[in-house]
Amino acid sequence: MLSNTLAKSCMRSRPLFMASRPMAAFSTGTYDNILVDKKEGGVALVTLNRPKALNALCYALFEDLNDAMMQLDKDPEVRAIVLTGSEKAFAAGADIKEMEPRMYPDTYMTDMLTWWDQLNTLKTPVIGAVNGYALGGGSELAMMCDILLAGEDAKFGQPEVNLGVIPGMGGTQRMVRAIGKSRAMELCLTGDMMGAEEAASRGLVSRVVPVDQLVDEAIKVGAKIAKKSAPSIAMAKECCN
Ligand code: HXC
């Protein structure tokens, strides 16, 4: 279980209030909390990389993720993005330790919510490859992907209620749309987790794949999409969403 000791803090600390950064200021290159790998065939692989904290979505990780996704979206060589985590966790939610001292207005005044919203504006299709835990904000991030594949041991859940908060980034709506109100509410109100097979049978994910083949399989899906007309793909994505 989550220990009471401090969760692994992010590589960079952020002030509570930050002005929005202009789009032109997006940097290139490497990141502290994610890995970006442009593969052949028009697919970019983005890996959440805070394994010791089960990829908890701290401020700096989300800044890295947003920066990378926005850049990849503008890169004509990239026609599909695969988003994944580690074998143990896609992401175990927002960073609880970072979140704990903040009231909602504090978060509202940072760029965090803007970054989440910006991920909804990507024209490039995003294929989520979920192994292990996808909880809270991790589940919400997974559900923002356009196509989801799950490893056999994937576990989805919205345990925010255990912390006295609610899924804050669209989890309530996306989960209801994906699997129906009753089961979605059972997950949101009890904090229980749902396994990969159930997630597939209820339509949350396209299919279940062996853990060690998951990322390759997601890249194959991306490569197939990458061969189609980019405008058609972008328009189809927008209409489906
Ligand atoms: C910060 C986290 C974390 C989290 C795990 N860790 N989840 N740190 N935020 N959300 C850290 C632990 O502190 C620990 O660090 C290390 O990761 C390993 O976790 P353990 O608990 O020791 O692992 P395990 O026993 O295998 O249990 C795994 C787990 C559990 C079931 C996933 O970690 C857990 O319940 N995590 C919290 C899940 C959760 O409540 N998510 C929702 C967050 S709220 P140390 O340093 O001790 O080794 C949310 C709101 C979203 O997401 C709002 C929108 C942004």
Tab-separated table of C-alpha atoms and ligand atoms in Angstrom:
chain	number	residue	atom	x	y	z
A	1	MET	CA	0.000	0.000	0.000
A	2	LEU	CA	0.889	3.621	-0.370
A	3	SER	CA	3.256	4.399	2.421
A	4	ASN	CA	2.904	7.415	4.646
A	5	THR	CA	6.368	8.506	3.785
A	6	LEU	CA	6.841	11.042	1.058
A	7	ALA	CA	6.221	9.697	-2.429
A	8	LYS	CA	9.189	10.119	-4.728
A	9	SER	CA	9.107	13.775	-5.568
A	10	CYS	CA	9.375	15.040	-9.097
A	11	MET	CA	12.699	15.866	-10.608
A	12	ARG	CA	11.801	19.548	-10.654
A	13	SER	CA	9.688	21.450	-8.228
A	14	ARG	CA	7.216	24.015	-9.475
A	15	PRO	CA	5.867	27.204	-7.960
A	16	LEU	CA	2.247	27.056	-6.966
A	17	PHE	CA	1.253	29.720	-9.484
A	18	MET	CA	2.691	29.847	-12.958
A	19	ALA	CA	1.754	31.946	-15.957
A	20	SER	CA	0.807	30.014	-19.103
A	21	ARG	CA	3.739	29.362	-21.359
A	22	PRO	CA	3.409	30.449	-24.989
A	23	MET	CA	3.283	27.583	-27.504
A	24	ALA	CA	6.423	28.843	-29.268
A	25	ALA	CA	8.459	28.225	-26.130
A	26	PHE	CA	8.129	24.430	-26.290
A	27	SER	CA	11.583	22.988	-25.969
A	28	THR	CA	13.040	20.030	-27.786
A	29	GLY	CA	15.194	17.184	-26.634
A	30	THR	CA	15.163	14.983	-23.581
A	31	TYR	CA	12.939	15.080	-20.533
A	32	ASP	CA	13.362	14.197	-16.855
A	33	ASN	CA	10.108	12.278	-16.404
A	34	ILE	CA	9.271	10.762	-19.776
A	35	LEU	CA	11.083	9.029	-22.632
A	36	VAL	CA	10.376	9.914	-26.250
A	37	ASP	CA	11.445	7.612	-29.049
A	38	LYS	CA	10.632	8.263	-32.683
A	39	LYS	CA	10.312	4.881	-34.365
A	40	GLU	CA	10.444	4.082	-38.058
A	41	GLY	CA	7.124	4.025	-39.807
A	42	GLY	CA	5.740	7.287	-38.424
A	43	VAL	CA	5.144	6.190	-34.821
A	44	ALA	CA	6.462	7.956	-31.722
A	45	LEU	CA	6.660	6.060	-28.439
A	46	VAL	CA	6.177	8.149	-25.296
A	47	THR	CA	6.917	6.343	-22.024
A	48	LEU	CA	6.025	7.762	-18.619
A	49	ASN	CA	9.235	7.313	-16.656
A	50	ARG	CA	8.864	7.795	-12.895
A	51	PRO	CA	8.844	4.116	-12.048
A	52	LYS	CA	9.698	4.522	-8.352
A	53	ALA	CA	6.519	6.552	-7.854
A	54	LEU	CA	4.500	4.303	-10.170
A	55	ASN	CA	4.460	7.135	-12.711
A	56	ALA	CA	2.411	9.380	-10.446
A	57	LEU	CA	1.474	12.405	-12.502
A	58	CYS	CA	3.363	15.184	-10.789
A	59	TYR	CA	3.502	18.695	-12.159
A	60	ALA	CA	6.890	18.274	-13.839
A	61	LEU	CA	5.898	14.984	-15.466
A	62	PHE	CA	2.780	16.535	-16.873
A	63	GLU	CA	4.726	19.510	-18.147
A	64	ASP	CA	7.129	17.137	-19.914
A	65	LEU	CA	4.270	15.098	-21.320
A	66	ASN	CA	2.404	18.102	-22.615
A	67	ASP	CA	5.517	19.590	-24.170
A	68	ALA	CA	6.408	16.332	-25.928
A	69	MET	CA	2.892	15.633	-27.160
A	70	MET	CA	2.490	19.146	-28.562
A	71	GLN	CA	5.776	18.869	-30.398
A	72	LEU	CA	5.075	15.415	-31.754
A	73	ASP	CA	1.681	16.622	-32.934
A	74	LYS	CA	3.404	19.256	-35.045
A	75	ASP	CA	6.028	16.861	-36.418
A	76	PRO	CA	5.086	15.800	-39.954
A	77	GLU	CA	7.087	12.578	-39.551
A	78	VAL	CA	4.905	11.474	-36.647
A	79	ARG	CA	1.541	10.062	-37.678
A	80	ALA	CA	0.639	8.155	-34.520
A	81	ILE	CA	1.733	8.297	-30.888
A	82	VAL	CA	1.902	5.357	-28.480
A	83	LEU	CA	1.646	6.354	-24.818
A	84	THR	CA	2.716	3.822	-22.205
A	85	GLY	CA	4.144	3.451	-18.695
A	86	SER	CA	6.023	0.657	-16.958
A	87	GLU	CA	4.985	-2.970	-16.554
A	88	LYS	CA	3.854	-2.241	-12.983
A	89	ALA	CA	2.009	0.994	-13.660
A	90	PHE	CA	0.759	3.031	-16.555
A	91	ALA	CA	0.222	5.735	-13.898
A	92	ALA	CA	-1.033	5.441	-10.307
A	93	GLY	CA	-2.783	8.799	-10.465
A	94	ALA	CA	-2.014	12.375	-9.662
A	95	ASP	CA	0.946	12.743	-7.313
A	96	ILE	CA	-0.757	12.510	-3.936
A	97	LYS	CA	2.043	14.148	-1.992
A	98	GLU	CA	2.154	17.068	-4.388
A	99	MET	CA	-1.635	17.321	-4.383
A	100	GLU	CA	-2.103	17.084	-0.629
A	101	PRO	CA	-1.345	20.690	0.416
A	102	ARG	CA	-3.225	22.214	-2.494
A	103	MET	CA	-6.780	23.418	-2.593
A	104	TYR	CA	-8.571	23.294	-5.940
A	105	PRO	CA	-8.118	27.042	-6.623
A	106	ASP	CA	-4.356	26.555	-6.262
A	107	THR	CA	-4.348	23.901	-8.958
A	108	TYR	CA	-6.709	25.957	-11.076
A	109	MET	CA	-4.186	28.792	-11.145
A	110	THR	CA	-1.350	26.588	-12.418
A	111	ASP	CA	-0.920	25.309	-15.965
A	112	MET	CA	-1.907	21.778	-14.971
A	113	LEU	CA	-5.529	21.953	-16.099
A	114	THR	CA	-4.515	23.750	-19.314
A	115	TRP	CA	-2.100	20.927	-20.090
A	116	TRP	CA	-4.796	18.304	-19.629
A	117	ASP	CA	-7.096	20.287	-21.933
A	118	GLN	CA	-4.365	20.667	-24.530
A	119	LEU	CA	-4.008	16.909	-24.806
A	120	ASN	CA	-7.574	16.901	-26.115
A	121	THR	CA	-6.536	19.120	-29.016
A	122	LEU	CA	-4.002	16.731	-30.577
A	123	LYS	CA	-4.701	15.873	-34.212
A	124	THR	CA	-2.368	12.871	-34.116
A	125	PRO	CA	-4.041	9.693	-32.887
A	126	VAL	CA	-2.806	8.451	-29.523
A	127	ILE	CA	-2.764	4.740	-28.709
A	128	GLY	CA	-2.594	4.013	-24.998
A	129	ALA	CA	-0.756	0.837	-23.968
A	130	VAL	CA	-1.691	0.136	-20.355
A	131	ASN	CA	0.205	-2.347	-18.215
A	132	GLY	CA	-0.376	-2.487	-14.472
A	133	TYR	CA	-2.144	0.251	-12.575
A	134	ALA	CA	-4.092	2.994	-14.333
A	135	LEU	CA	-5.657	4.712	-11.348
A	136	GLY	CA	-7.185	8.115	-10.742
A	137	GLY	CA	-5.554	10.607	-13.076
A	138	GLY	CA	-3.733	7.645	-14.660
A	139	SER	CA	-7.036	6.092	-15.643
A	140	GLU	CA	-8.222	9.482	-16.869
A	141	LEU	CA	-5.083	9.920	-18.951
A	142	ALA	CA	-5.567	6.438	-20.420
A	143	MET	CA	-9.174	7.214	-21.279
A	144	MET	CA	-8.054	10.364	-23.120
A	145	CYS	CA	-6.192	8.135	-25.578
A	146	ASP	CA	-8.007	7.388	-28.835
A	147	ILE	CA	-7.396	3.643	-28.790
A	148	LEU	CA	-6.549	1.659	-25.663
A	149	LEU	CA	-4.804	-1.705	-25.485
A	150	ALA	CA	-4.373	-3.397	-22.116
A	151	GLY	CA	-1.781	-5.832	-20.850
A	152	GLU	CA	-3.212	-8.911	-19.137
A	153	ASP	CA	-2.531	-7.493	-15.673
A	154	ALA	CA	-3.863	-3.982	-16.278
A	155	LYS	CA	-6.057	-2.554	-13.529
A	156	PHE	CA	-8.253	0.470	-14.031
A	157	GLY	CA	-9.837	2.424	-11.202
A	158	GLN	CA	-10.931	5.799	-9.882
A	159	PRO	CA	-9.893	5.559	-6.209
A	160	GLU	CA	-10.095	9.319	-5.606
A	161	VAL	CA	-13.027	8.745	-3.284
A	162	ASN	CA	-10.621	7.018	-0.876
A	163	LEU	CA	-8.793	10.340	-0.586
A	164	GLY	CA	-11.923	12.425	-0.191
A	165	VAL	CA	-11.761	13.909	-3.698
A	166	ILE	CA	-13.377	13.041	-7.027
A	167	PRO	CA	-11.967	12.164	-10.448
A	168	GLY	CA	-11.076	15.672	-11.535
A	169	MET	CA	-10.057	15.321	-15.162
A	170	GLY	CA	-13.078	13.881	-16.903
A	171	GLY	CA	-12.970	10.388	-15.420
A	172	THR	CA	-16.580	10.496	-14.310
A	173	GLN	CA	-17.811	11.352	-17.807
A	174	ARG	CA	-15.371	9.250	-19.802
A	175	MET	CA	-15.867	6.161	-17.647
A	176	VAL	CA	-19.658	6.448	-17.884
A	177	ARG	CA	-19.504	6.824	-21.677
A	178	ALA	CA	-17.080	3.927	-22.041
A	179	ILE	CA	-18.642	1.283	-19.810
A	180	GLY	CA	-22.104	2.554	-18.853
A	181	LYS	CA	-23.360	4.424	-15.827
A	182	SER	CA	-23.920	1.638	-13.328
A	183	ARG	CA	-20.493	-0.010	-13.436
A	184	ALA	CA	-18.761	3.374	-13.856
A	185	MET	CA	-20.493	4.663	-10.752
A	186	GLU	CA	-19.656	1.491	-8.871
A	187	LEU	CA	-15.966	2.123	-9.651
A	188	CYS	CA	-16.110	5.857	-8.880
A	189	LEU	CA	-18.074	5.462	-5.647
A	190	THR	CA	-16.310	2.420	-4.210
A	191	GLY	CA	-12.775	3.014	-5.504
A	192	ASP	CA	-12.635	-0.624	-6.650
A	193	MET	CA	-10.412	-1.640	-9.560
A	194	MET	CA	-11.402	-3.360	-12.799
A	195	GLY	CA	-9.144	-5.902	-14.495
A	196	ALA	CA	-8.087	-6.045	-18.134
A	197	GLU	CA	-10.515	-8.741	-19.268
A	198	GLU	CA	-13.467	-6.899	-17.811
A	199	ALA	CA	-12.201	-3.631	-19.302
A	200	ALA	CA	-12.161	-5.315	-22.711
A	201	SER	CA	-15.541	-6.969	-22.306
A	202	ARG	CA	-17.098	-3.627	-21.351
A	203	GLY	CA	-15.419	-1.729	-24.213
A	204	LEU	CA	-13.027	0.424	-22.216
A	205	VAL	CA	-10.102	-1.112	-24.122
A	206	SER	CA	-9.931	-2.608	-27.622
A	207	ARG	CA	-8.318	-5.823	-26.500
A	208	VAL	CA	-6.023	-7.552	-24.034
A	209	VAL	CA	-2.463	-8.369	-25.059
A	210	PRO	CA	0.287	-10.317	-23.215
A	211	VAL	CA	2.277	-7.910	-21.062
A	212	ASP	CA	5.562	-8.320	-22.925
A	213	GLN	CA	3.925	-7.824	-26.330
A	214	LEU	CA	1.772	-4.844	-25.447
A	215	VAL	CA	3.980	-1.976	-26.590
A	216	ASP	CA	4.976	-3.731	-29.832
A	217	GLU	CA	1.337	-4.414	-30.568
A	218	ALA	CA	0.418	-0.781	-29.949
A	219	ILE	CA	3.248	0.325	-32.248
A	220	LYS	CA	1.889	-2.023	-34.933
A	221	VAL	CA	-1.523	-0.382	-34.639
A	222	GLY	CA	0.164	3.019	-34.879
A	223	ALA	CA	2.158	1.970	-37.951
A	224	LYS	CA	-1.012	0.817	-39.670
A	225	ILE	CA	-2.672	4.169	-38.977
A	226	ALA	CA	0.480	6.021	-40.061
A	227	LYS	CA	0.070	4.691	-43.612
A	228	LYS	CA	-3.348	6.342	-44.056
A	229	SER	CA	-4.128	9.896	-45.103
A	230	ALA	CA	-3.171	12.204	-42.222
A	231	PRO	CA	-6.081	14.629	-42.757
A	232	SER	CA	-8.570	11.742	-42.920
A	233	ILE	CA	-7.181	10.285	-39.723
A	234	ALA	CA	-7.269	13.657	-37.952
A	235	MET	CA	-10.859	14.293	-39.065
A	236	ALA	CA	-12.019	10.800	-38.160
A	237	LYS	CA	-10.408	11.199	-34.757
A	238	GLU	CA	-12.096	14.519	-34.181
A	239	CYS	CA	-15.504	13.181	-35.201
A	240	CYS	CA	-15.215	10.051	-33.023
A	241	ASN	CA	-14.272	12.169	-30.042
B	1	HXC	C1	2.449	9.630	-5.320
B	1	HXC	C2	2.615	7.344	-5.341
B	1	HXC	C3	1.313	7.237	-5.883
B	1	HXC	C4	0.599	8.458	-6.140
B	1	HXC	C5	2.118	5.259	-5.627
B	1	HXC	N1	3.053	6.087	-5.215
B	1	HXC	N2	1.033	5.927	-6.050
B	1	HXC	N3	3.163	8.533	-5.068
B	1	HXC	N4	1.218	9.621	-5.823
B	1	HXC	N5	-0.605	8.483	-6.692
B	1	HXC	C6	4.389	5.754	-4.681
B	1	HXC	C7	4.327	5.262	-3.241
B	1	HXC	O1	4.333	6.334	-2.331
B	1	HXC	C8	5.589	4.437	-3.157
B	1	HXC	O2	6.676	5.316	-2.985
B	1	HXC	C9	5.729	3.848	-4.551
B	1	HXC	O3	4.925	4.670	-5.418
B	1	HXC	C10	5.220	2.428	-4.644
B	1	HXC	O4	3.887	2.418	-4.159
B	1	HXC	P1	3.383	1.308	-3.123
B	1	HXC	O5	2.128	1.816	-2.554
B	1	HXC	O6	4.464	0.916	-2.175
B	1	HXC	O7	3.116	0.064	-4.114
B	1	HXC	P2	2.037	-1.101	-3.941
B	1	HXC	O8	1.983	-1.584	-2.538
B	1	HXC	O9	2.347	-2.079	-5.004
B	1	HXC	O10	0.614	-0.413	-4.237
B	1	HXC	C11	0.379	0.099	-5.518
B	1	HXC	C12	-0.904	0.993	-5.484
B	1	HXC	C13	-0.748	2.078	-4.393
B	1	HXC	C14	-2.139	0.118	-5.193
B	1	HXC	C15	-1.061	1.602	-6.866
B	1	HXC	O11	0.524	2.720	-4.554
B	1	HXC	C16	-1.821	3.110	-4.378
B	1	HXC	O12	-2.940	2.878	-3.932
B	1	HXC	N6	-1.474	4.314	-4.883
B	1	HXC	C17	-2.395	5.451	-4.864
B	1	HXC	C18	-3.399	5.336	-5.968
B	1	HXC	C19	-4.395	6.501	-5.936
B	1	HXC	O13	-5.005	6.777	-4.919
B	1	HXC	N7	-4.502	7.180	-7.059
B	1	HXC	C20	-5.380	8.371	-7.189
B	1	HXC	C21	-4.618	9.621	-6.827
B	1	HXC	S1	-5.705	11.004	-6.863
B	1	HXC	P3	7.754	5.097	-1.752
B	1	HXC	O14	8.624	6.306	-1.843
B	1	HXC	O15	6.970	4.990	-0.510
B	1	HXC	O16	8.451	3.817	-2.140
B	1	HXC	C22	-5.864	11.409	-8.498
B	1	HXC	C23	-6.702	12.635	-8.767
B	1	HXC	C24	-6.649	12.998	-10.222
B	1	HXC	O17	-5.358	10.781	-9.349
B	1	HXC	C25	-7.102	14.400	-10.434
B	1	HXC	C26	-6.676	14.908	-11.790
B	1	HXC	C27	-5.242	15.295	-11.920
